Amino acid sequence: MTPPRGRSWGRKGSTPVVRVRGRGSGRVSIAGLTCYKPGKRSRTFYSVREYRGRKGEPKGIGWRDLCDLLVRAHIQLGGPIVLVWDNLRMHLVEAMRRFIADHADWLIVFQLPSYAPDLNPQEGIWSLVKRDIGNLAAADLGQITRAVKRRLKQIQYRPDLVDGCLTSTGLITDDWPTSRIQAQAVASSVSRQ
C-alpha cells in the first residue's frame, strides 16, 4: 500500500516523514461522469471499485461498469446524453461500441483527441480527489476507498467545483444545444501496490 505523495510545509531543517506499512496490495478504480446543461446545476456521477487481488475478482472498471454508469445517469437526468470522452482502452472495445449503437436514441458519443487531458473536465475532478488523499497514510484499502468516496460526495454537493473543472478546459460555449444534456466521462484508477 504505497500512499500517493503530496507536498506540504515542514519545519526548517526537518523533513516530515509519514510511516506506512509495506504489506498488502490493491487498487481503487473510479469511473466518473461529469454532466453539464446550460441553465441547470452541474452534476457528477461516479462508480468506485476495489481490487484486492482475489482470484476471479475484476481488476478494475470494465465496459459493463461504464454502461451501467451511463444508464444510471440517463435515468437520473431524464434526457438524452451527448458524451465526450477520451480514448481510454475501455471506451473503444467492441462491446462498448455495440452498447453505444444500441442506445443511439439517447446517447451520442464524441471522442477527444488521442492525448488531451487539458480538454477533459473530469481530469479536474480526479485532481481534486487526489489532492485530498495526497498525504493519506491508509491502514488498509477500505480506508482509501472511504476517503475517495467521501471526497467525491463532497464534490457532488459543490456544483461550483464541477463548473470550475469545465471552465479550466476552455470548452464553454454559449451555443450549446439546450435540448441535450452535455456530458463528459472518463474512467481512471488510483493505484495502490
XYZ file of N, CA, C and O in Angstrom:
772
model
N 0.847 -1.167 0.000
C 0.000 0.000 0.000
C 0.892 1.230 0.000
O 1.189 1.790 1.041
N 1.360 1.612 -1.137
C 2.174 2.798 -1.255
C 1.247 4.000 -1.374
O 0.480 4.092 -2.324
N 1.282 4.918 -0.411
C 0.373 6.056 -0.479
C 0.814 7.045 -1.548
O 1.992 7.124 -1.883
N -0.140 7.813 -2.091
C 0.249 8.864 -3.029
C 1.045 9.920 -2.284
O 0.835 10.140 -1.097
N 1.987 10.551 -2.966
C 2.811 11.552 -2.307
C 2.282 12.944 -2.574
O 1.855 13.262 -3.675
N 2.272 13.755 -1.570
C 1.878 15.150 -1.706
C 2.955 16.019 -1.097
O 3.851 15.548 -0.397
N 2.874 17.301 -1.342
C 3.863 18.226 -0.795
C 3.202 19.109 0.249
O 2.030 19.434 0.141
N 3.991 19.496 1.223
C 3.488 20.347 2.284
C 4.661 21.098 2.893
O 5.807 20.887 2.520
N 4.335 21.976 3.821
C 5.363 22.725 4.524
C 5.807 21.945 5.747
O 5.030 21.242 6.363
N 7.070 22.062 6.094
C 7.608 21.423 7.294
C 8.491 22.402 8.033
O 8.780 23.499 7.559
N 8.891 22.008 9.212
C 9.797 22.858 9.978
C 11.138 22.957 9.289
O 11.588 22.009 8.653
N 11.766 24.076 9.420
C 13.054 24.303 8.790
C 14.072 23.284 9.304
O 14.245 23.116 10.508
N 14.698 22.579 8.354
C 15.718 21.600 8.709
C 15.175 20.241 9.095
O 15.933 19.341 9.419
N 13.847 20.068 9.081
C 13.248 18.793 9.470
C 12.238 18.359 8.411
O 11.188 18.975 8.257
N 12.562 17.301 7.703
C 11.666 16.794 6.668
C 10.563 15.965 7.312
O 10.852 15.019 8.053
N 9.277 16.304 7.057
C 8.197 15.487 7.622
C 8.208 14.079 7.024
O 8.413 13.914 5.830
N 8.016 13.076 7.854
C 8.011 11.683 7.418
C 6.725 11.032 7.909
O 6.364 11.158 9.074
N 6.029 10.355 7.003
C 4.836 9.605 7.361
C 5.150 8.140 7.139
O 5.505 7.730 6.035
N 5.041 7.337 8.199
C 5.365 5.918 8.090
C 4.098 5.130 7.753
O 3.039 5.379 8.302
N 4.247 4.183 6.830
C 3.141 3.308 6.447
C 3.637 1.873 6.396
O 4.843 1.632 6.290
N 2.696 0.942 6.454
C 3.041 -0.474 6.330
C 3.411 -0.775 4.893
O 2.824 -0.240 3.965
N 4.337 -1.671 4.694
C 4.756 -2.029 3.351
C 4.039 -3.238 2.786
O 4.274 -3.650 1.682
N 3.134 -3.837 3.578
C 2.482 -5.053 3.099
C 1.142 -4.735 2.444
O 0.616 -3.656 2.567
N 0.618 -5.732 1.774
C -0.701 -5.597 1.170
C -0.621 -4.968 -0.211
O 0.360 -4.362 -0.599
N -1.657 -5.194 -0.961
C -1.727 -4.588 -2.275
C -3.188 -4.406 -2.618
O -4.070 -4.936 -1.966
N -3.419 -3.688 -3.645
C -4.786 -3.467 -4.083
C -4.867 -2.205 -4.897
O -3.881 -1.491 -5.089
N -6.062 -1.972 -5.380
C -6.265 -0.806 -6.227
C -7.696 -0.332 -6.056
O -8.614 -1.132 -5.914
N -7.874 0.970 -6.114
C -9.197 1.571 -6.131
C -9.376 2.179 -7.513
O -8.596 3.035 -7.919
N -10.374 1.692 -8.259
C -10.646 2.205 -9.596
C -11.913 3.038 -9.559
O -12.872 2.686 -8.873
N -11.904 4.127 -10.316
C -13.025 5.057 -10.319
C -13.422 5.348 -11.755
O -12.570 5.595 -12.607
N -14.718 5.335 -12.016
C -15.253 5.810 -13.294
C -16.156 6.985 -12.959
O -16.921 6.936 -11.985
N -16.059 8.040 -13.735
C -16.848 9.229 -13.432
C -17.484 9.831 -14.654
O -17.005 9.674 -15.779
N -18.570 10.534 -14.410
C -19.317 11.195 -15.462
C -19.656 12.590 -14.943
O -20.254 12.726 -13.881
N -19.217 13.614 -15.635
C -19.497 14.995 -15.259
C -20.485 15.546 -16.265
O -20.232 15.490 -17.463
N -21.602 16.072 -15.786
C -22.700 16.466 -16.668
C -22.955 17.969 -16.589
O -23.036 18.536 -15.501
N -23.118 18.572 -17.761
C -23.367 20.000 -17.873
C -24.573 20.233 -18.771
O -24.697 19.606 -19.817
N -25.443 21.141 -18.364
C -26.552 21.582 -19.204
C -26.754 23.064 -18.917
O -26.902 23.456 -17.756
N -26.772 23.888 -19.963
C -26.938 25.330 -19.751
C -28.206 25.626 -18.948
O -29.270 25.060 -19.210
N -28.047 26.457 -17.947
C -29.175 26.847 -17.114
C -29.493 25.880 -15.989
O -30.389 26.121 -15.188
N -28.788 24.771 -15.909
C -29.016 23.764 -14.871
C -27.767 23.584 -14.025
O -26.668 23.935 -14.425
N -27.955 23.011 -12.851
C -26.841 22.732 -11.942
C -25.988 21.604 -12.523
O -26.496 20.596 -12.992
N -24.676 21.773 -12.498
C -23.756 20.736 -12.970
C -23.819 19.545 -12.022
O -23.987 19.708 -10.818
N -23.663 18.369 -12.581
C -23.768 17.146 -11.797
C -22.557 16.262 -12.064
O -21.922 16.371 -13.109
N -22.293 15.368 -11.139
C -21.256 14.372 -11.341
C -21.742 13.040 -10.790
O -22.387 12.987 -9.748
N -21.477 11.984 -11.534
C -21.808 10.621 -11.143
C -20.517 9.833 -11.104
O -19.595 10.110 -11.862
N -20.467 8.810 -10.250
C -19.246 8.019 -10.179
C -19.547 6.591 -9.759
O -20.615 6.294 -9.217
N -18.590 5.725 -10.029
C -18.629 4.339 -9.603
C -17.238 3.994 -9.095
O -16.249 4.342 -9.730
N -17.171 3.346 -7.948
C -15.886 3.012 -7.328
C -15.801 1.496 -7.172
O -16.769 0.852 -6.769
N -14.652 0.940 -7.489
C -14.448 -0.497 -7.345
C -13.101 -0.749 -6.689
O -12.099 -0.155 -7.060
N -13.083 -1.648 -5.713
C -11.850 -2.084 -5.061
C -11.359 -3.371 -5.701
O -12.156 -4.231 -6.061
N -10.063 -3.486 -5.833
C -9.447 -4.735 -6.275
C -8.461 -5.161 -5.200
O -7.528 -4.433 -4.891
N -8.703 -6.334 -4.622
C -7.853 -6.819 -3.535
C -6.947 -7.968 -3.958
O -6.261 -8.550 -3.135
N -6.982 -8.347 -5.240
C -6.107 -9.399 -5.735
C -6.657 -10.797 -5.559
O -5.914 -11.771 -5.661
N -7.939 -10.923 -5.299
C -8.540 -12.238 -5.129
C -8.789 -12.898 -6.481
O -9.026 -12.232 -7.477
N -8.792 -14.207 -6.483
C -8.987 -14.967 -7.712
C -10.394 -14.707 -8.265
O -11.379 -14.762 -7.543
N -10.463 -14.397 -9.571
C -11.741 -14.164 -10.224
C -12.318 -12.778 -10.028
O -13.362 -12.447 -10.589
N -11.665 -11.962 -9.241
C -12.152 -10.604 -8.980
C -11.725 -9.684 -10.120
O -10.569 -9.733 -10.547
N -12.652 -8.840 -10.630
C -12.247 -7.890 -11.685
C -11.174 -6.933 -11.167
O -11.255 -6.453 -10.042
N -10.182 -6.651 -12.011
C -9.069 -5.796 -11.590
C -9.409 -4.320 -11.599
O -8.695 -3.523 -11.014
N -10.454 -3.947 -12.277
C -10.815 -2.534 -12.334
C -12.176 -2.349 -12.965
O -12.964 -3.288 -13.091
N -12.422 -1.137 -13.388
C -13.678 -0.796 -14.045
C -13.681 -1.418 -15.442
O -12.727 -1.263 -16.194
N -14.746 -2.113 -15.774
C -14.880 -2.727 -17.090
C -15.934 -2.015 -17.928
O -16.596 -1.081 -17.464
N -16.111 -2.479 -19.140
C -17.066 -1.837 -20.035
C -18.482 -1.961 -19.509
O -19.303 -1.056 -19.702
N -18.813 -3.060 -18.821
C -20.161 -3.200 -18.239
C -20.404 -2.146 -17.161
O -21.509 -1.611 -17.037
N -19.374 -1.869 -16.374
C -19.500 -0.835 -15.344
C -19.754 0.533 -15.979
O -20.554 1.321 -15.469
N -19.059 0.811 -17.082
C -19.276 2.076 -17.782
C -20.690 2.152 -18.347
O -21.353 3.198 -18.267
N -21.178 1.054 -18.898
C -22.555 1.022 -19.421
C -23.560 1.269 -18.295
O -24.514 2.039 -18.462
N -23.340 0.619 -17.152
C -24.237 0.817 -16.009
C -24.227 2.266 -15.541
O -25.276 2.828 -15.199
N -23.058 2.879 -15.530
C -22.947 4.280 -15.130
C -23.701 5.188 -16.102
O -24.414 6.103 -15.685
N -23.580 4.929 -17.384
C -24.299 5.730 -18.386
C -25.807 5.560 -18.270
O -26.555 6.539 -18.352
N -26.264 4.337 -18.062
C -27.703 4.093 -17.910
C -28.221 4.784 -16.650
O -29.282 5.416 -16.668
N -27.467 4.683 -15.559
C -27.873 5.350 -14.315
C -27.964 6.858 -14.504
O -28.920 7.497 -14.056
N -26.992 7.439 -15.197
C -27.021 8.883 -15.459
C -28.213 9.243 -16.342
O -28.903 10.239 -16.090
N -28.473 8.441 -17.354
C -29.609 8.698 -18.255
C -30.929 8.690 -17.484
O -31.780 9.562 -17.679
N -31.100 7.734 -16.599
C -32.330 7.648 -15.808
C -32.451 8.836 -14.865
O -33.503 9.468 -14.768
N -31.377 9.180 -14.162
C -31.437 10.272 -13.191
C -31.563 11.636 -13.856
O -32.223 12.527 -13.318
N -30.934 11.803 -15.009
C -31.001 13.092 -15.693
C -32.283 13.229 -16.509
O -32.710 14.334 -16.807
N -32.845 12.121 -16.917
C -34.116 12.140 -17.622
C -34.056 12.725 -19.026
O -34.988 13.398 -19.458
N -32.985 12.501 -19.729
C -32.882 13.036 -21.080
C -31.730 12.417 -21.834
O -30.968 11.608 -21.296
N -31.617 12.770 -23.103
C -30.509 12.243 -23.914
C -29.164 12.787 -23.436
O -29.097 13.823 -22.780
N -28.123 12.070 -23.781
C -26.771 12.437 -23.345
C -25.868 12.569 -24.564
O -25.851 11.705 -25.430
N -25.128 13.675 -24.606
C -24.048 13.846 -25.572
C -22.768 13.602 -24.778
O -22.435 14.357 -23.876
N -22.094 12.526 -25.097
C -20.953 12.065 -24.321
C -19.660 12.413 -25.046
O -19.485 12.080 -26.211
N -18.760 13.077 -24.332
C -17.445 13.412 -24.877
C -16.435 12.743 -23.963
O -16.374 13.056 -22.781
N -15.676 11.805 -24.525
C -14.699 11.139 -23.674
C -13.395 10.860 -24.390
O -13.280 11.010 -25.588
N -12.412 10.469 -23.581
C -11.074 10.270 -24.113
C -10.949 8.889 -24.748
O -11.924 8.153 -24.862
N -9.750 8.530 -25.154
C -9.514 7.263 -25.845
C -9.018 6.174 -24.906
O -8.148 5.383 -25.264
N -9.584 6.112 -23.723
C -9.266 5.032 -22.805
C -9.608 3.709 -23.486
O -10.610 3.605 -24.196
N -8.790 2.709 -23.286
C -8.980 1.418 -23.948
C -10.393 0.877 -23.740
O -11.014 0.328 -24.655
N -10.933 1.045 -22.551
C -12.273 0.535 -22.246
C -13.361 1.250 -23.042
O -14.419 0.692 -23.302
N -13.105 2.478 -23.444
C -14.082 3.231 -24.240
C -14.147 2.742 -25.684
O -15.098 3.044 -26.390
N -13.124 2.027 -26.117
C -13.001 1.658 -27.528
C -13.269 0.185 -27.814
O -13.220 -0.219 -28.973
N -13.584 -0.619 -26.793
C -13.806 -2.047 -27.019
C -15.084 -2.264 -27.831
O -15.997 -1.439 -27.822
N -15.142 -3.373 -28.526
C -16.271 -3.676 -29.418
C -17.600 -3.723 -28.658
O -18.629 -3.239 -29.141
N -17.607 -4.306 -27.472
C -18.850 -4.393 -26.691
C -19.379 -3.002 -26.347
O -20.597 -2.768 -26.360
N -18.474 -2.075 -26.056
C -18.895 -0.698 -25.748
C -19.457 -0.029 -26.992
O -20.454 0.705 -26.914
N -18.848 -0.267 -28.131
C -19.360 0.293 -29.390
C -20.755 -0.237 -29.697
O -21.619 0.497 -30.179
N -20.983 -1.532 -29.427
C -22.324 -2.099 -29.629
C -23.339 -1.443 -28.706
O -24.462 -1.144 -29.101
N -22.939 -1.219 -27.446
C -23.837 -0.565 -26.495
C -24.218 0.828 -26.992
O -25.381 1.213 -26.938
N -23.240 1.563 -27.476
C -23.490 2.916 -27.986
C -24.440 2.858 -29.188
O -25.390 3.639 -29.288
N -24.211 1.922 -30.091
C -25.071 1.782 -31.271
C -26.492 1.373 -30.877
O -27.471 1.869 -31.449
N -26.625 0.502 -29.887
C -27.943 0.049 -29.444
C -28.739 1.145 -28.739
O -29.965 1.061 -28.651
N -28.043 2.145 -28.194
C -28.715 3.216 -27.458
C -28.554 4.575 -28.143
O -28.515 5.615 -27.486
N -28.479 4.546 -29.452
C -28.284 5.776 -30.230
C -29.453 6.744 -30.101
O -29.299 7.931 -30.406
N -30.604 6.282 -29.616
C -31.747 7.174 -29.443
C -31.537 8.173 -28.303
O -32.125 9.248 -28.314
N -30.682 7.856 -27.313
C -30.426 8.795 -26.223
C -28.940 9.030 -25.955
O -28.591 9.814 -25.078
N -28.057 8.380 -26.707
C -26.624 8.502 -26.454
C -25.863 8.830 -27.742
O -25.894 8.064 -28.703
N -25.208 9.976 -27.752
C -24.348 10.396 -28.860
C -22.935 10.543 -28.288
O -22.754 11.173 -27.243
N -21.939 9.968 -28.969
C -20.576 9.953 -28.434
C -19.619 10.672 -29.367
O -19.637 10.462 -30.579
N -18.759 11.514 -28.783
C -17.657 12.165 -29.477
C -16.380 11.811 -28.743
O -16.337 11.824 -27.525
N -15.324 11.503 -29.496
C -14.031 11.164 -28.907
C -13.143 12.410 -28.858
O -13.085 13.172 -29.820
N -12.447 12.590 -27.758
C -11.420 13.614 -27.661
C -10.208 13.162 -28.475
O -10.077 11.974 -28.787
N -9.292 14.069 -28.795
C -8.046 13.651 -29.459
C -7.289 12.641 -28.587
O -7.556 12.508 -27.396
N -6.347 11.960 -29.189
C -5.642 10.867 -28.504
C -5.118 11.248 -27.128
O -5.273 10.505 -26.176
N -4.466 12.359 -27.008
C -3.958 12.768 -25.703
C -4.326 14.229 -25.491
O -3.689 15.121 -26.030
N -5.377 14.461 -24.725
C -5.831 15.827 -24.483
C -6.409 15.974 -23.077
O -7.585 16.286 -22.901
N -5.604 15.724 -22.025
C -6.136 15.864 -20.671
C -6.567 17.293 -20.351
O -7.429 17.505 -19.502
N -5.986 18.278 -21.057
C -6.363 19.669 -20.818
C -7.766 19.969 -21.338
O -8.374 20.963 -20.944
N -8.335 19.120 -22.196
C -9.701 19.301 -22.700
C -10.712 18.461 -21.921
O -11.883 18.471 -22.230
N -10.253 17.744 -20.931
C -11.092 16.797 -20.210
C -11.454 17.335 -18.827
O -10.634 17.297 -17.918
N -12.706 17.823 -18.626
C -13.084 18.360 -17.318
C -13.004 17.337 -16.195
O -12.784 17.689 -15.042
N -13.166 16.057 -16.517
C -13.122 15.027 -15.479
C -11.741 14.933 -14.849
O -11.613 14.565 -13.693
N -10.699 15.290 -15.588
C -9.351 15.294 -15.017
C -9.254 16.275 -13.854
O -8.515 16.036 -12.900
N -9.996 17.377 -13.918
C -10.041 18.317 -12.799
C -10.667 17.695 -11.565
O -10.224 17.937 -10.433
N -11.703 16.880 -11.768
C -12.340 16.180 -10.646
C -11.342 15.215 -10.019
O -11.181 15.170 -8.797
N -10.639 14.428 -10.859
C -9.650 13.490 -10.323
C -8.547 14.233 -9.574
O -8.043 13.755 -8.564
N -8.164 15.393 -10.079
C -7.139 16.189 -9.410
C -7.597 16.618 -8.012
O -6.823 16.565 -7.058
N -8.856 17.025 -7.900
C -9.392 17.416 -6.592
C -9.405 16.237 -5.623
O -9.089 16.383 -4.444
N -9.765 15.069 -6.121
C -9.805 13.872 -5.267
C -8.392 13.490 -4.834
O -8.141 13.247 -3.652
N -7.454 13.465 -5.776
C -6.080 13.065 -5.451
C -5.409 14.059 -4.510
O -4.602 13.674 -3.679
N -5.743 15.332 -4.651
C -5.175 16.338 -3.757
C -5.611 16.083 -2.317
O -4.850 16.245 -1.381
N -6.859 15.646 -2.143
C -7.393 15.404 -0.810
C -6.754 14.190 -0.150
O -6.596 14.153 1.058
N -6.395 13.169 -0.953
C -5.796 11.973 -0.357
C -4.276 11.966 -0.529
O -3.642 10.941 -0.304
N -3.690 13.088 -0.893
C -2.268 13.181 -1.207
C -1.335 12.703 -0.128
O -0.328 12.087 -0.413
N -1.627 12.966 1.109
C -0.751 12.553 2.197
C -1.436 11.562 3.128
O -1.063 11.438 4.283
N -2.449 10.862 2.627
C -3.160 9.884 3.431
C -2.291 8.649 3.634
O -1.859 8.021 2.666
N -2.032 8.321 4.873
C -1.298 7.098 5.202
C -2.338 6.077 5.645
O -2.624 5.919 6.820
N -2.928 5.379 4.680
C -4.036 4.470 4.955
C -3.549 3.168 5.567
O -2.526 2.620 5.169
N -4.327 2.659 6.512
C -4.005 1.387 7.139
C -4.442 0.220 6.267
O -3.870 -0.860 6.335
N -5.474 0.438 5.443
C -5.955 -0.624 4.561
C -6.640 -0.014 3.346
O -6.836 1.201 3.260
N -6.994 -0.866 2.403
C -7.609 -0.414 1.161
C -8.979 0.214 1.400
O -9.361 1.165 0.723
N -9.701 -0.306 2.378
C -11.017 0.247 2.709
C -10.948 1.709 3.122
O -11.839 2.498 2.808
N -9.894 2.092 3.818
C -9.733 3.481 4.233
C -9.518 4.392 3.025
O -10.036 5.501 2.981
N -8.785 3.916 2.037
C -8.589 4.697 0.809
C -9.918 4.843 0.075
O -10.279 5.933 -0.370
N -10.661 3.740 -0.029
C -11.957 3.775 -0.705
C -12.901 4.756 -0.015
O -13.580 5.545 -0.685
N -12.953 4.722 1.299
C -13.821 5.652 2.040
C -13.404 7.100 1.813
O -14.250 7.984 1.639
N -12.099 7.359 1.784
C -11.617 8.726 1.558
C -11.982 9.207 0.153
O -12.404 10.351 -0.031
N -11.842 8.330 -0.844
C -12.190 8.691 -2.221
C -13.682 8.970 -2.337
O -14.101 9.984 -2.905
N -14.507 8.084 -1.783
C -15.962 8.269 -1.850
C -16.400 9.535 -1.117
O -17.273 10.261 -1.579
N -15.782 9.787 0.039
C -16.129 10.996 0.802
C -15.820 12.255 -0.003
O -16.631 13.168 -0.096
N -14.657 12.275 -0.651
C -14.284 13.453 -1.441
C -15.185 13.611 -2.662
O -15.588 14.724 -3.007
N -15.518 12.504 -3.337
C -16.416 12.586 -4.485
C -17.809 13.058 -4.075
O -18.447 13.833 -4.786
N -18.276 12.614 -2.913
C -19.580 13.056 -2.416
C -19.559 14.555 -2.105
O -20.505 15.278 -2.406
N -18.456 15.045 -1.548
C -18.322 16.480 -1.291
C -18.359 17.268 -2.594
O -18.981 18.328 -2.674
N -17.701 16.768 -3.615
C -17.685 17.450 -4.912
C -19.080 17.456 -5.525
O -19.484 18.440 -6.149
N -19.849 16.370 -5.339
C -21.211 16.315 -5.868
C -22.072 17.458 -5.326
O -22.935 17.967 -6.025
N -21.842 17.828 -4.092
C -22.633 18.902 -3.476
C -22.067 20.287 -3.724
O -22.568 21.262 -3.188
N -21.015 20.380 -4.526
C -20.403 21.668 -4.856
C -20.378 21.858 -6.366
O -19.348 21.670 -7.016
N -21.517 22.229 -6.984
C -21.538 22.399 -8.439
C -20.571 23.470 -8.929
O -20.139 23.432 -10.082
N -20.178 24.400 -8.053
C -19.205 25.406 -8.451
C -17.842 24.770 -8.741
O -17.123 25.204 -9.640
N -17.479 23.710 -8.002
C -16.229 22.994 -8.287
C -16.312 22.280 -9.629
O -15.363 22.293 -10.410
N -17.470 21.664 -9.898
C -17.661 20.966 -11.169
C -17.612 21.969 -12.319
O -16.982 21.721 -13.345
N -18.261 23.129 -12.149
C -18.213 24.182 -13.171
C -16.781 24.665 -13.394
O -16.374 24.939 -14.521
N -16.012 24.778 -12.316
C -14.619 25.219 -12.427
C -13.779 24.262 -13.245
O -12.881 24.672 -13.980
N -14.077 22.966 -13.142
C -13.342 21.984 -13.934
C -13.644 22.144 -15.419
O -12.770 21.954 -16.258
N -14.878 22.521 -15.761
C -15.219 22.778 -17.165
C -14.583 24.074 -17.641
O -14.039 24.140 -18.732
N -14.623 25.102 -16.805
C -14.060 26.396 -17.171
C -12.571 26.284 -17.479
O -12.071 26.908 -18.409
N -11.860 25.445 -16.709
C -10.415 25.314 -16.912
C -10.068 24.691 -18.262
O -8.948 24.838 -18.735
N -11.011 24.013 -18.906
C -10.738 23.411 -20.216
C -10.865 24.412 -21.356
O -10.349 24.183 -22.439
N -11.602 25.487 -21.132
C -11.849 26.458 -22.184
C -12.902 26.001 -23.174
O -13.039 26.577 -24.251
N -13.662 24.968 -22.837
C -14.668 24.416 -23.740
C -16.058 25.028 -23.569
O -16.996 24.583 -24.197
N -16.202 26.017 -22.726
C -17.513 26.624 -22.506
C -17.905 27.437 -23.726
O -17.145 28.270 -24.197
N -19.074 27.164 -24.239
C -19.614 27.943 -25.349
C -21.050 28.312 -25.034
O -21.748 27.604 -24.318
N -21.509 29.434 -25.579
C -22.871 29.874 -25.343
C -23.856 29.229 -26.303
O -25.061 29.355 -26.138
N -23.360 28.524 -27.303
C -24.257 27.950 -28.295
C -24.439 26.446 -28.140
O -24.739 25.741 -29.082
N -24.262 25.920 -26.914
C -24.538 24.512 -26.675
C -26.013 24.263 -26.909
O -26.860 25.075 -26.538
N -26.394 23.147 -27.500
C -27.815 22.863 -27.684
C -28.486 22.664 -26.326
O -28.045 21.850 -25.532
N -29.525 23.438 -26.047
C -30.179 23.374 -24.746
C -31.092 22.171 -24.612
O -31.517 21.840 -23.519
N -31.414 21.502 -25.712
C -32.287 20.341 -25.627
C -31.535 19.072 -25.231
O -32.136 18.056 -24.965
N -30.221 19.125 -25.196
C -29.415 17.942 -24.878
C -28.634 18.169 -23.587
O -28.231 19.273 -23.270
N -28.407 17.120 -22.879
C -27.568 17.181 -21.686
C -26.136 16.970 -22.139
O -25.835 15.992 -22.812
N -25.275 17.882 -21.805
C -23.873 17.760 -22.171
C -23.189 16.931 -21.091
O -23.258 17.253 -19.918
N -22.562 15.886 -21.488
C -21.910 15.019 -20.510
C -20.496 14.704 -20.964
O -20.217 14.682 -22.146
N -19.666 14.473 -20.013
C -18.283 14.134 -20.281
C -17.913 13.027 -19.322
O -18.278 13.063 -18.162
N -17.240 12.029 -19.800
C -16.897 10.910 -18.927
C -15.485 10.424 -19.188
O -14.969 10.561 -20.281
N -14.933 9.847 -18.174
C -13.633 9.221 -18.294
C -13.501 8.241 -17.139
O -14.069 8.442 -16.083
N -12.808 7.197 -17.342
C -12.538 6.271 -16.253
C -11.080 6.448 -15.870
O -10.239 6.726 -16.698
N -10.819 6.284 -14.607
C -9.474 6.476 -14.124
C -9.235 5.492 -12.995
O -10.169 4.930 -12.450
N -8.008 5.300 -12.620
C -7.778 4.500 -11.442
C -6.685 5.101 -10.596
O -5.768 5.714 -11.084
N -6.893 4.960 -9.292
C -5.912 5.380 -8.319
C -5.270 4.089 -7.851
O -5.909 3.298 -7.180
N -4.039 3.847 -8.222
C -3.399 2.559 -7.947
C -2.710 2.551 -6.601
O -2.098 3.521 -6.206
N -2.832 1.430 -5.919
C -2.115 1.188 -4.665
C -1.454 -0.159 -4.827
O -2.143 -1.170 -5.024
N -0.160 -0.220 -4.748
C 0.523 -1.503 -4.920
C 1.530 -1.710 -3.820
O 2.002 -0.824 -3.236
